[in-house]
Amino acid sequence: MKRVLVMNGPNLNLLGTREPDVYGAATLQDIEAAMASLAEELGVTLRFVQSNHEGVLIETLHEARGTCDAVVFNPGAFTHYSYALRDAVVASGLPVVEVHLSNIHAREEFRRTSVIAPVCVGQISGFGADSYLMGLRAAAACAANER
Amino acid sequence: MKRVLVMNGPNLNLLGTREPDVYGAATLQDIEAAMASLAEELGVTLRFVQSNHEGVLIETLHEARGTCDAVVFNPGAFTHYSYALRDAVVASGLPVVEVHLSNIHAREEFRRTSVIAPVCVGQISGFGADSYLMGLRAAAACAANER
Amino acid sequence: MKRVLVMNGPNLNLLGTREPDVYGAATLQDIEAAMASLAEELGVTLRFVQSNHEGVLIETLHEARGTCDAVVFNPGAFTHYSYALRDAVVASGLPVVEVHLSNIHAREEFRRTSVIAPVCVGQISGFGADSYLMGLRAAAACAANER
Amino acid sequence: MKRVLVMNGPNLNLLGTREPDVYGAATLQDIEAAMASLAEELGVTLRFVQSNHEGVLIETLHEARGTCDAVVFNPGAFTHYSYALRDAVVASGLPVVEVHLSNIHAREEFRRTSVIAPVCVGQISGFGADSYLMGLRAAAACAANER
Amino acid sequence: MKRVLVMNGPNLNLLGTREPDVYGAATLQDIEAAMASLAEELGVTLRFVQSNHEGVLIETLHEARGTCDAVVFNPGAFTHYSYALRDAVVASGLPVVEVHLSNIHAREEFRRTSVIAPVCVGQISGFGADSYLMGLRAAAACAANER
Amino acid sequence: MKRVLVMNGPNLNLLGTREPDVYGAATLQDIEAAMASLAEELGVTLRFVQSNHEGVLIETLHEARGTCDAVVFNPGAFTHYSYALRDAVVASGLPVVEVHLSNIHAREEFRRTSVIAPVCVGQISGFGADSYLMGLRAAAACAANER
Amino acid sequence: MKRVLVMNGPNLNLLGTREPDVYGAATLQDIEAAMASLAEELGVTLRFVQSNHEGVLIETLHEARGTCDAVVFNPGAFTHYSYALRDAVVASGLPVVEVHLSNIHAREEFRRTSVIAPVCVGQISGFGADSYLMGLRAAAACAANER
Amino acid sequence: MKRVLVMNGPNLNLLGTREPDVYGAATLQDIEAAMASLAEELGVTLRFVQSNHEGVLIETLHEARGTCDAVVFNPGAFTHYSYALRDAVVASGLPVVEVHLSNIHAREEFRRTSVIAPVCVGQISGFGADSYLMGLRAAAACAANER
Amino acid sequence: MKRVLVMNGPNLNLLGTREPDVYGAATLQDIEAAMASLAEELGVTLRFVQSNHEGVLIETLHEARGTCDAVVFNPGAFTHYSYALRDAVVASGLPVVEVHLSNIHAREEFRRTSVIAPVCVGQISGFGADSYLMGLRAAAACAANER
Amino acid sequence: MKRVLVMNGPNLNLLGTREPDVYGAATLQDIEAAMASLAEELGVTLRFVQSNHEGVLIETLHEARGTCDAVVFNPGAFTHYSYALRDAVVASGLPVVEVHLSNIHAREEFRRTSVIAPVCVGQISGFGADSYLMGLRAAAACAANER
Amino acid sequence: MKRVLVMNGPNLNLLGTREPDVYGAATLQDIEAAMASLAEELGVTLRFVQSNHEGVLIETLHEARGTCDAVVFNPGAFTHYSYALRDAVVASGLPVVEVHLSNIHAREEFRRTSVIAPVCVGQISGFGADSYLMGLRAAAACAANER
Amino acid sequence: MKRVLVMNGPNLNLLGTREPDVYGAATLQDIEAAMASLAEELGVTLRFVQSNHEGVLIETLHEARGTCDAVVFNPGAFTHYSYALRDAVVASGLPVVEVHLSNIHAREEFRRTSVIAPVCVGQISGFGADSYLMGLRAAAACAANER
């Protein structure tokens, strides 16, 4: 059975309470529950990690080598400057799907550039909690193809 | 029953034969067939349009006002400069989901900027034919919400 | 009697219904009617063309050589990237007056640059339907001077 | 009866003698006479101010609050850098129409940017003395609408 | 007893009436009164100058050499381009504290750069009338240190 | 009684010993003592946090929601690139005052841009330890207004 | 016998009458006649297409797959922005030679960048009608090498 | 006898006392005396104007039309942004020699660009008071050539 | 006996397994062993630290003050954006030698800029594990000179 | 009989051995032989110069004044920065045809700009040794026209 | 007796024949003769060097150390890119005066930047042969001050 | 026995006397002597070349093909613009180690970019004469690996 790591970056622990007009009313727990449900349907297992620490996210990616088959990753604001996470994505050797709740291409200029996307399989942005569900579908498909 | 317009821009009629290492081996007909199948599952009807003419794409969006509920749109290379299509997206008053077969953030510099994404609901890029299927799910959800 | 071509670019056929807070409630037909009335007063005849196709606009300028004496032109979003239209303006050999309904200098960054204005007689922007009427006065004056 | 302030910035007192190939042979007095004539026709009164001093122009705008209903303003070279005048335009609370004799979009690079236009109603450039007359029509219309 | 010059640039004479949502409802007189009160507490004397004329502000700084011990300066829009004022600040030989009512770092792009701040002691921005009071405290401290 | 969080970013634990010509001879303890004294005068309570870890600063802001009323924040070098902290400032829902010991506008180019200031109430820079005291006054005033 | 497509973009139908000081006095018919003569000498057949419509040019390239062996292409002003044509050149799988009548490197800044040249065999610019004849020689050589 | 206007911009009235390490110990009076002496030798008469007001400098150039034959001009910091003075230089119709005490090319980045030099005869910078004397020689030569 | 801190940043714990074509097959342990051997030869002692946490690296530099004499530092991807580490290098007061396994000047654009190098003694890049050995020689020499 | 100078810049003496995948297998001698053969056909005489010294190339152009009628010039890497050669091209008063073996528009960013092309008749790039033969045809035609 | 080196860069040997409308009709010999005459008056001796070879100019500056007291230098087009000459100017330890015949600030964009001026005493540009005479006066004064 | 070319660019012949605070007191002869001593230890032979002529450096690299096994190269100021040397490095087919005495990343902006480093094995900068010794170790290792 394929294993998918679902990793969330800084400030995403506050989902639902933080700027709900931008990020929606769903909490991270709500999203994880919806993902768990879809995972069952897709026949994959999930591991959830959220951290506000760049180093923890890097090390989670390191540990995912050999223990996971694909990653759904919302890097939060690290999207725009964490070249260390970019290198960790490559180092993981795993297919990584970048997801965003809001449409980052429709917001402040700095949010339009992702330093991580160029080393991911692809990017999904703008569909709220659905971005995660689509990301999970994509990650599951990648994991299956890896075999 | 919600109606979704699936619109493809220039050169996408050659899918499957054009740079298959970049765009995959599926033809546009293959993709449309897969979408039709998913549409049935989702309970939406589809209208397919492909054109290499910017003006035709603009007018297709105009006509979609009132006859469609959401749009899945791969603008091809128009993504990077057609402000006229951007205006047409806004003018349509419809939720539009931008999709790309390849990960545009991992290619030439000029492909990383979409002048259309800022007026779309969101963007999905990098998952081959699956980008369209995810786009259809997203569009169907938007259409439902519109009601 | 001097002849003035009034040419409108992409999406302007939707005037009145498209983003009325930006572009006003007058339809293109309303504007053409007002122009026709002013044309009578100024003693000039008008020819109206609207197209969403860059190629049609180019060819309309080509045909205006010898059949028209001046042009009032709202290039819509082509304003910002159609160097082909710029060349067509020069090729027409006619005095062209660029007009815009909204104040393009007060909107998104990309709208502040016109690639066409440098080869026009001048530019009028921000006065809604009145931009066209002023443009007609200017074009009529140019046409008269050409004689 | 609506009152329109007609304000000219630096070096415009030399009109007619200064670079006539660029700015035309009409003097500022000629232009003011033509405007006075049109004002009568439009049923508005005019106040003329020309100054080479940024501070005087700022204070003229301040004084126009409550004593004028609209402004026709050729900021001359201040167009390109006087953020203080930009703020004064906003502070005046009046509709301001920016006018230019020459087509600033067809000249040196630095002349193509107006720091004042974004806070004006609109901009008219390239029609010589007619730019002022059109500007007066526009200002008169704005003044009427303000009521 | 230390003397502090409080200098205000263009359009600040309209405080309270000009864009109150941005600049607050306090008039310049209100601010000066509050400063006078604080000055008494701090044991410094104040001199107030407001001008919309760059030249007057320059000369006020010149005259402050030897007659004042520190300066609180809100350059208004001159902040963003008046290198002449920058040179005058240096020429004055006095410690100058730059203050702004609004948070200039949260507004239009052009407001984020101060050409004067690099030659000031420091900059305070965003606290409305309190920016001046803090600026006065800072200037008074500088003046004391100068001794 | 209002509660103010005083938060310091990387390297500020070395204050007094690190580049004293740039940052002054006062230690962080000296500054905290002076702030405590002023806090008493202002009738507010203080909480002090210093961390070299971006993640810790983010989580400190998260915890401040509901437990503090305002924040005085010197982000150190994170000022120039930590969009994650920027998002945390917004997520906290609290008024945050950005302070800097040195005049960041008079140093290396990269120090002149704060990615955090646009979401703060305001910024105070250049007054050494006094920047913190002024920041505390401002934060206390904000906290009072929040009620 | 090798077949060469000779394709001309917008405004080139006006050759000979349009800005003859820039583009020369030869008409497109003159150039085609000279090319036909050289083609005979080189033992290749020619197909001529001129269009002002980007979409038509794209589709002409699509059709050239399998029916032509090489292309001589003057994209006119599309040279500078039509990424759709660039993609069509790649999609055609044919060797394409970009030609220009005028020396585009000696004209306005925007004309110095070709978005199409990077996917062509090479570029010839500045030799008037001879650019086409040289382009034909180069295309014929490419076609021969393809075998 | 030829007449030369010697015009100095903002802050130059403080010469000798202002940043003597940058601008030298000579006062403006010292420089004017040296120039007067050289003028006698060269057989030209001089008119001296210094102003901190852009408007006064503009009007001094206006008045120089017909009353002077050439100009030696140190625009001070206006060098870097006063397009209004640039226009006044052109409007004067006189040969203008731009001079600077310090080597502006060896100082801050912003000082390396002169918006006025492109419309002057030439520029002399870096030789302290001697810049003025050389400028006077050049201006006198220009004035003679004008005849 | 001089003490040298050898500090490695994010992802370098994976050396040997991560992108071996870019970073070589040697593990971090291999490199540390080779360094230990050279250290013995050079008569210095080594302390090894690797961390994926920016904060830990900062604090390791803080602790090195007084306990080490020089530093060999491979900041990994922090090289390109961690101004906090840059400040920590300065705060340490120690000579720091920046090393890189790959030639950062021959890779992606973003890798060519080091925000840390300007405050280091020097930079060595491109020699694989040998970069560290050369760095150790350089650090040992610096340490010796410090005495 | 017209005389054509064929001039090659730095590193072109190594043709055939240097990066044959980029520059082809033909040696400079091979190319010169092919050109000599074509020259005979065209009825022109050739002079061949290759130098790795910018100064020698400059002086060869100086000497070509009066002794040659046109130039075929491959400036090698000088293409991208030698303004001295650009000036020498102008100083020669001769028609110069710039040629390149590889398609410089399809390589590294820096190779896409030629500082010499703006003063040449035209540019031919991308056709290997054929670039020289086409360049010779163009130069011969120019030489003929000069008469 | 002070010795002044007069050094001219590439293409200046052609003065008088090369673009006389830009550079004037005087030959380099004419200028040297005029300088010799002024040198006598000023009591300095001259050494003239012109070279089209960057290396020769560099070595001439090296040799000037100890054998000359000041330099008048027209670097020709090397002005805009020869950092090697810039370093040689510094290495010479001599005061160097940069001169230009034409007003480089009024020509092509690339001519407005001198990479050499920042290490010179000053720059004189735009006065034709007189630029050299003024440069000689300045160099002689520098040489005298060096003593 | 492996042979290493040690090549130095412009102005490096003056080492020891030129800006000793930047480049150190060691002469080029001192450095060469130290290198010779290390070469003996490493078992390689050295060839020393210094030239101020770009062309000579290019040709020295050409000649090194087949006669040397590796190169230690300090290009001096050519580092920043000589694309011709960059091409020569590639053409030599040899491993080249770029070395700099000073830390080029800590100096003027223009010195931070090396156009040569991208085609070298690596770069060593900032260690004075030791940069050369380290460079020799690296070059010797490369030469050994080439076998």
Short mmCIF file of N, CA and C in Angstrom, two decimals, chain C residues 53-59 62 65 81-92 115 119, chain G residues 10-14 17-19 23 50-54 76-78 80-81 107-108 110-111:
data_model
loop_
_atom_site.label_atom_id
_atom_site.label_comp_id
_atom_site.label_asym_id
_atom_site.label_seq_id
_atom_site.Cartn_x
_atom_site.Cartn_y
_atom_site.Cartn_z
N HIS C 53 -10.41 39.82 -33.25
CA HIS C 53 -9.31 39.16 -33.96
C HIS C 53 -8.26 40.19 -34.36
N GLU C 54 -7.07 40.03 -33.88
CA GLU C 54 -5.95 40.92 -34.21
C GLU C 54 -5.80 41.04 -35.73
N GLY C 55 -5.90 39.91 -36.41
CA GLY C 55 -5.71 39.93 -37.86
C GLY C 55 -6.75 40.76 -38.58
N VAL C 56 -7.98 40.71 -38.09
CA VAL C 56 -9.04 41.51 -38.72
C VAL C 56 -8.77 42.99 -38.51
N LEU C 57 -8.31 43.34 -37.32
CA LEU C 57 -8.01 44.75 -37.05
C LEU C 57 -6.87 45.23 -37.95
N ILE C 58 -5.85 44.38 -38.11
CA ILE C 58 -4.72 44.73 -38.99
C ILE C 58 -5.23 44.97 -40.41
N GLU C 59 -6.05 44.08 -40.88
CA GLU C 59 -6.51 44.21 -42.26
C GLU C 59 -7.49 45.36 -42.42
N HIS C 62 -5.31 48.18 -43.02
CA HIS C 62 -4.78 48.14 -44.38
C HIS C 62 -5.79 48.71 -45.38
N ARG C 65 -6.38 52.54 -45.77
CA ARG C 65 -5.49 53.35 -46.64
C ARG C 65 -6.27 53.73 -47.89
N TYR C 81 0.46 44.74 -26.03
CA TYR C 81 1.44 43.81 -26.60
C TYR C 81 1.40 43.64 -28.11
N SER C 82 0.44 44.20 -28.80
CA SER C 82 0.34 43.89 -30.23
C SER C 82 1.24 44.79 -31.08
N TYR C 83 2.48 44.41 -31.20
CA TYR C 83 3.39 45.14 -32.07
C TYR C 83 2.94 45.01 -33.53
N ALA C 84 2.19 43.96 -33.84
CA ALA C 84 1.69 43.81 -35.20
C ALA C 84 0.69 44.92 -35.52
N LEU C 85 -0.16 45.27 -34.55
CA LEU C 85 -1.07 46.39 -34.76
C LEU C 85 -0.30 47.70 -34.85
N ARG C 86 0.74 47.84 -34.04
CA ARG C 86 1.58 49.03 -34.13
C ARG C 86 2.11 49.20 -35.55
N ASP C 87 2.63 48.12 -36.10
CA ASP C 87 3.15 48.20 -37.47
C ASP C 87 2.03 48.51 -38.46
N ALA C 88 0.85 47.97 -38.21
CA ALA C 88 -0.27 48.23 -39.11
C ALA C 88 -0.68 49.70 -39.05
N VAL C 89 -0.63 50.29 -37.87
CA VAL C 89 -0.93 51.72 -37.75
C VAL C 89 0.04 52.51 -38.63
N VAL C 90 1.32 52.20 -38.53
CA VAL C 90 2.30 52.91 -39.36
C VAL C 90 2.04 52.63 -40.84
N ALA C 91 1.77 51.37 -41.15
CA ALA C 91 1.57 50.99 -42.55
C ALA C 91 0.35 51.68 -43.16
N SER C 92 -0.62 52.00 -42.33
CA SER C 92 -1.84 52.63 -42.86
C SER C 92 -1.56 54.04 -43.37
N VAL C 115 1.98 49.92 -26.48
CA VAL C 115 2.99 49.76 -27.53
C VAL C 115 2.52 50.42 -28.81
N VAL C 119 3.16 55.45 -32.06
CA VAL C 119 2.99 55.71 -33.50
C VAL C 119 1.63 56.35 -33.79
N PRO G 10 2.40 39.31 -40.34
CA PRO G 10 1.53 40.47 -40.48
C PRO G 10 2.19 41.67 -41.15
N ASN G 11 1.42 42.34 -41.97
CA ASN G 11 1.77 43.59 -42.65
C ASN G 11 2.73 43.38 -43.82
N LEU G 12 3.23 42.17 -44.01
CA LEU G 12 4.20 41.97 -45.09
C LEU G 12 3.51 41.93 -46.45
N ASN G 13 2.18 41.79 -46.48
CA ASN G 13 1.44 41.92 -47.74
C ASN G 13 1.58 43.33 -48.30
N LEU G 14 1.94 44.29 -47.50
CA LEU G 14 2.04 45.68 -47.96
C LEU G 14 3.44 46.04 -48.42
N THR G 17 5.06 49.24 -50.43
CA THR G 17 4.33 50.49 -50.23
C THR G 17 4.47 50.98 -48.80
N ARG G 18 4.78 50.04 -47.88
CA ARG G 18 4.85 50.37 -46.46
C ARG G 18 6.28 50.76 -46.09
N GLU G 19 6.45 51.97 -45.56
CA GLU G 19 7.76 52.44 -45.11
C GLU G 19 8.89 51.95 -46.01
N TYR G 23 11.84 49.14 -45.37
CA TYR G 23 11.66 47.78 -45.87
C TYR G 23 11.98 47.61 -47.35
N GLN G 50 1.12 34.02 -46.86
CA GLN G 50 1.22 35.26 -46.08
C GLN G 50 -0.08 35.39 -45.31
N SER G 51 0.02 35.74 -44.04
CA SER G 51 -1.19 35.97 -43.28
C SER G 51 -0.96 37.00 -42.19
N ASN G 52 -2.00 37.76 -41.91
CA ASN G 52 -1.96 38.70 -40.80
C ASN G 52 -2.56 38.08 -39.54
N HIS G 53 -2.94 36.79 -39.64
CA HIS G 53 -3.59 36.11 -38.53
C HIS G 53 -2.62 35.11 -37.90
N GLU G 54 -2.32 35.31 -36.66
CA GLU G 54 -1.43 34.41 -35.92
C GLU G 54 -1.92 32.96 -36.04
N GLY G 76 7.36 38.88 -39.08
CA GLY G 76 6.95 40.27 -38.89
C GLY G 76 7.00 40.60 -37.41
N ALA G 77 6.05 41.41 -36.96
CA ALA G 77 6.08 41.85 -35.56
C ALA G 77 5.77 40.72 -34.59
N PHE G 78 5.21 39.60 -35.06
CA PHE G 78 5.00 38.46 -34.15
C PHE G 78 6.33 37.96 -33.59
N HIS G 80 8.33 39.32 -31.90
CA HIS G 80 8.71 39.86 -30.60
C HIS G 80 7.82 39.40 -29.45
N TYR G 81 6.70 38.71 -29.77
CA TYR G 81 5.84 38.29 -28.65
C TYR G 81 5.07 37.01 -28.87
N ARG G 107 17.29 48.75 -34.74
CA ARG G 107 16.06 49.54 -34.66
C ARG G 107 15.59 49.71 -33.21
N GLU G 108 14.30 49.90 -32.99
CA GLU G 108 13.82 50.11 -31.62
C GLU G 108 14.20 48.92 -30.73
N PHE G 110 12.59 47.09 -28.69
CA PHE G 110 11.72 45.90 -28.66
C PHE G 110 11.95 44.99 -29.86
N ARG G 111 12.49 45.53 -30.95
CA ARG G 111 12.69 44.70 -32.13
C ARG G 111 13.94 43.83 -32.02
#
